[in-house]
Amino acid sequence: MKAASGVIHSEMPQQESGRMRGFQLWINLPATHKMSDPAYQEIRPEAVPEIDGDGYRLRLLAGNYAGTQDR
């Protein structure tokens, strides 16, 4: 979500088996973009590349890693 020029944010996530799942990444915008239009983009789990390494699994949200690029 890009709150930018002002969005009122409220959500009530649904729980399954007592667990809530979700992830939000909030980033401070540069001053030149603070009054831009608000926007929302949902990223489905299957759209996030996974990289398995020696003893780790990485989900790539932005940029590139080990030859893999984000969506």
Coordinates of N, CA and C in Angstrom, one line a residue:
M1 N 0.8 -1.2 0.0 CA 0.0 0.0 0.0 C 0.9 1.2 0.0
K2 N 0.6 2.2 -0.8 CA 1.2 3.5 -0.8 C 0.2 4.5 -0.3
A3 N 0.4 4.9 1.0 CA -0.5 5.8 1.6 C -0.4 7.2 1.0
A4 N 0.8 7.6 0.7 CA 1.1 8.9 0.0 C 0.2 10.0 0.5
S5 N -0.7 10.6 -0.3 CA -1.4 11.8 0.0 C -2.5 11.6 1.1
G6 N -2.6 10.4 1.6 CA -3.5 10.1 2.7 C -4.5 9.1 2.4
V7 N -4.4 8.0 3.1 CA -5.3 6.9 3.0 C -5.6 6.5 4.4
I8 N -6.8 6.3 4.8 CA -7.1 5.8 6.1 C -7.1 4.3 6.0
H9 N -6.2 3.7 6.8 CA -6.0 2.2 6.7 C -6.6 1.5 7.9
S10 N -7.4 0.5 7.6 CA -8.0 -0.3 8.6 C -8.2 -1.7 8.1
E11 N -7.9 -2.7 8.8 CA -8.1 -4.0 8.3 C -8.4 -4.9 9.5
M12 N -9.1 -6.0 9.3 CA -9.4 -7.0 10.3 C -9.1 -8.3 9.6
P13 N -7.8 -8.8 9.6 CA -7.5 -10.1 9.0 C -8.2 -11.2 9.6
Q14 N -8.5 -12.2 8.8 CA -9.2 -13.4 9.2 C -8.2 -14.4 9.8
Q15 N -8.6 -15.1 10.8 CA -7.7 -16.0 11.5 C -8.1 -17.5 11.1
E16 N -7.1 -18.3 10.9 CA -7.3 -19.7 10.6 C -6.5 -20.5 11.7
S17 N -7.2 -21.3 12.4 CA -6.6 -22.2 13.4 C -5.9 -21.3 14.4
G18 N -6.4 -20.1 14.8 CA -5.8 -19.3 15.7 C -4.5 -18.5 15.2
R19 N -4.3 -18.6 13.9 CA -3.1 -17.9 13.4 C -3.5 -16.9 12.3
M20 N -2.8 -15.8 12.4 CA -3.0 -14.8 11.4 C -1.8 -14.8 10.5
R21 N -2.0 -14.7 9.1 CA -0.9 -14.8 8.2 C -1.0 -13.5 7.3
G22 N 0.2 -12.9 7.2 CA 0.2 -11.8 6.3 C 1.5 -11.0 6.5
F23 N 1.8 -10.1 5.6 CA 3.0 -9.4 5.7 C 2.8 -8.0 5.0
Q24 N 3.2 -7.0 5.7 CA 3.1 -5.6 5.2 C 4.4 -5.0 5.3
L25 N 4.8 -4.3 4.2 CA 6.1 -3.6 4.2 C 5.8 -2.1 4.0
W26 N 6.1 -1.3 5.0 CA 5.9 0.1 4.9 C 7.2 0.8 4.7
I27 N 7.3 1.7 3.7 CA 8.6 2.4 3.4 C 8.3 3.9 3.3
N28 N 9.1 4.6 3.9 CA 9.0 6.1 3.9 C 9.3 6.6 2.5
L29 N 8.4 7.3 1.9 CA 8.5 7.8 0.5 C 9.4 9.1 0.5
P30 N 10.2 9.3 -0.6 CA 10.9 10.6 -0.7 C 9.9 11.7 -0.7
A31 N 10.4 12.9 -0.2 CA 9.5 14.1 -0.1 C 8.8 14.4 -1.4
T32 N 9.4 14.2 -2.6 CA 8.8 14.5 -3.9 C 7.6 13.6 -4.2
H33 N 7.5 12.5 -3.5 CA 6.4 11.5 -3.8 C 5.3 11.5 -2.7
K34 N 5.5 12.3 -1.6 CA 4.6 12.2 -0.5 C 3.1 12.6 -0.8
M35 N 2.9 13.4 -1.8 CA 1.6 13.8 -2.1 C 1.1 13.2 -3.4
S36 N 1.7 12.1 -3.8 CA 1.2 11.3 -4.9 C -0.1 10.6 -4.6
D37 N -0.8 10.0 -5.6 CA -2.0 9.3 -5.3 C -1.7 8.0 -4.5
P38 N -2.7 7.7 -3.6 CA -2.5 6.4 -2.9 C -2.7 5.2 -3.8
A39 N -2.1 4.1 -3.5 CA -2.2 2.9 -4.3 C -2.1 1.7 -3.5
Y40 N -2.6 0.6 -4.0 CA -2.5 -0.7 -3.3 C -2.1 -1.8 -4.3
Q41 N -1.2 -2.7 -3.9 CA -0.8 -3.8 -4.8 C -0.8 -5.0 -3.9
E42 N -1.5 -6.0 -4.2 CA -1.5 -7.3 -3.5 C -0.5 -8.2 -4.2
I43 N 0.4 -8.8 -3.5 CA 1.3 -9.8 -4.0 C 1.0 -11.2 -3.5
R44 N 0.5 -12.0 -4.4 CA 0.2 -13.4 -4.0 C 1.4 -14.2 -3.7
P45 N 1.4 -15.1 -2.7 CA 2.5 -15.9 -2.3 C 3.2 -16.6 -3.5
E46 N 2.4 -17.1 -4.5 CA 3.0 -17.8 -5.6 C 3.8 -16.9 -6.6
A47 N 3.6 -15.6 -6.4 CA 4.3 -14.6 -7.2 C 5.7 -14.2 -6.7
V48 N 6.0 -14.7 -5.4 CA 7.3 -14.4 -4.8 C 8.3 -15.5 -5.0
P49 N 9.4 -15.2 -5.8 CA 10.3 -16.3 -6.0 C 11.0 -16.8 -4.7
E50 N 11.2 -18.1 -4.7 CA 11.9 -18.7 -3.5 C 13.2 -19.2 -4.0
I51 N 14.2 -19.0 -3.2 CA 15.6 -19.5 -3.4 C 16.0 -20.4 -2.3
D52 N 16.3 -21.7 -2.6 CA 16.7 -22.6 -1.5 C 18.2 -22.7 -1.6
G53 N 18.9 -22.5 -0.4 CA 20.3 -22.6 -0.3 C 20.7 -23.6 0.7
D54 N 21.9 -23.6 1.0 CA 22.5 -24.6 2.0 C 22.0 -24.2 3.4
G55 N 20.9 -24.8 3.8 CA 20.4 -24.5 5.1 C 19.5 -23.3 5.2
Y56 N 19.0 -22.8 4.1 CA 18.1 -21.6 4.2 C 17.1 -21.6 3.0
R57 N 16.0 -20.9 3.2 CA 15.1 -20.6 2.1 C 14.8 -19.1 2.1
L58 N 15.0 -18.5 1.0 CA 14.8 -17.0 0.9 C 13.7 -16.7 0.0
R59 N 12.8 -15.8 0.4 CA 11.7 -15.3 -0.5 C 12.1 -13.9 -0.9
L60 N 12.2 -13.7 -2.2 CA 12.8 -12.5 -2.7 C 11.6 -11.5 -3.0
L61 N 11.5 -10.4 -2.2 CA 10.5 -9.4 -2.4 C 10.9 -8.3 -3.3
A62 N 12.2 -8.0 -3.4 CA 12.6 -6.9 -4.2 C 14.1 -7.1 -4.6
G63 N 14.4 -6.6 -5.8 CA 15.8 -6.7 -6.2 C 16.2 -8.1 -6.8
N64 N 17.4 -8.5 -6.7 CA 17.8 -9.8 -7.2 C 18.8 -10.4 -6.2
Y65 N 18.9 -11.7 -6.3 CA 19.8 -12.5 -5.4 C 20.2 -13.8 -6.1
A66 N 21.5 -14.0 -6.2 CA 22.0 -15.3 -6.7 C 21.4 -15.6 -8.1
G67 N 21.3 -14.6 -9.0 CA 20.8 -14.8 -10.3 C 19.3 -14.8 -10.4
T68 N 18.6 -14.6 -9.4 CA 17.1 -14.6 -9.4 C 16.7 -13.2 -9.2
Q69 N 15.7 -12.8 -10.0 CA 15.1 -11.4 -9.9 C 13.7 -11.4 -9.4
D70 N 13.3 -10.4 -8.6 CA 11.9 -10.3 -8.1 C 11.0 -10.3 -9.3
R71 N 9.7 -10.5 -9.0 CA 8.7 -10.6 -10.0 C 8.7 -9.5 -11.0

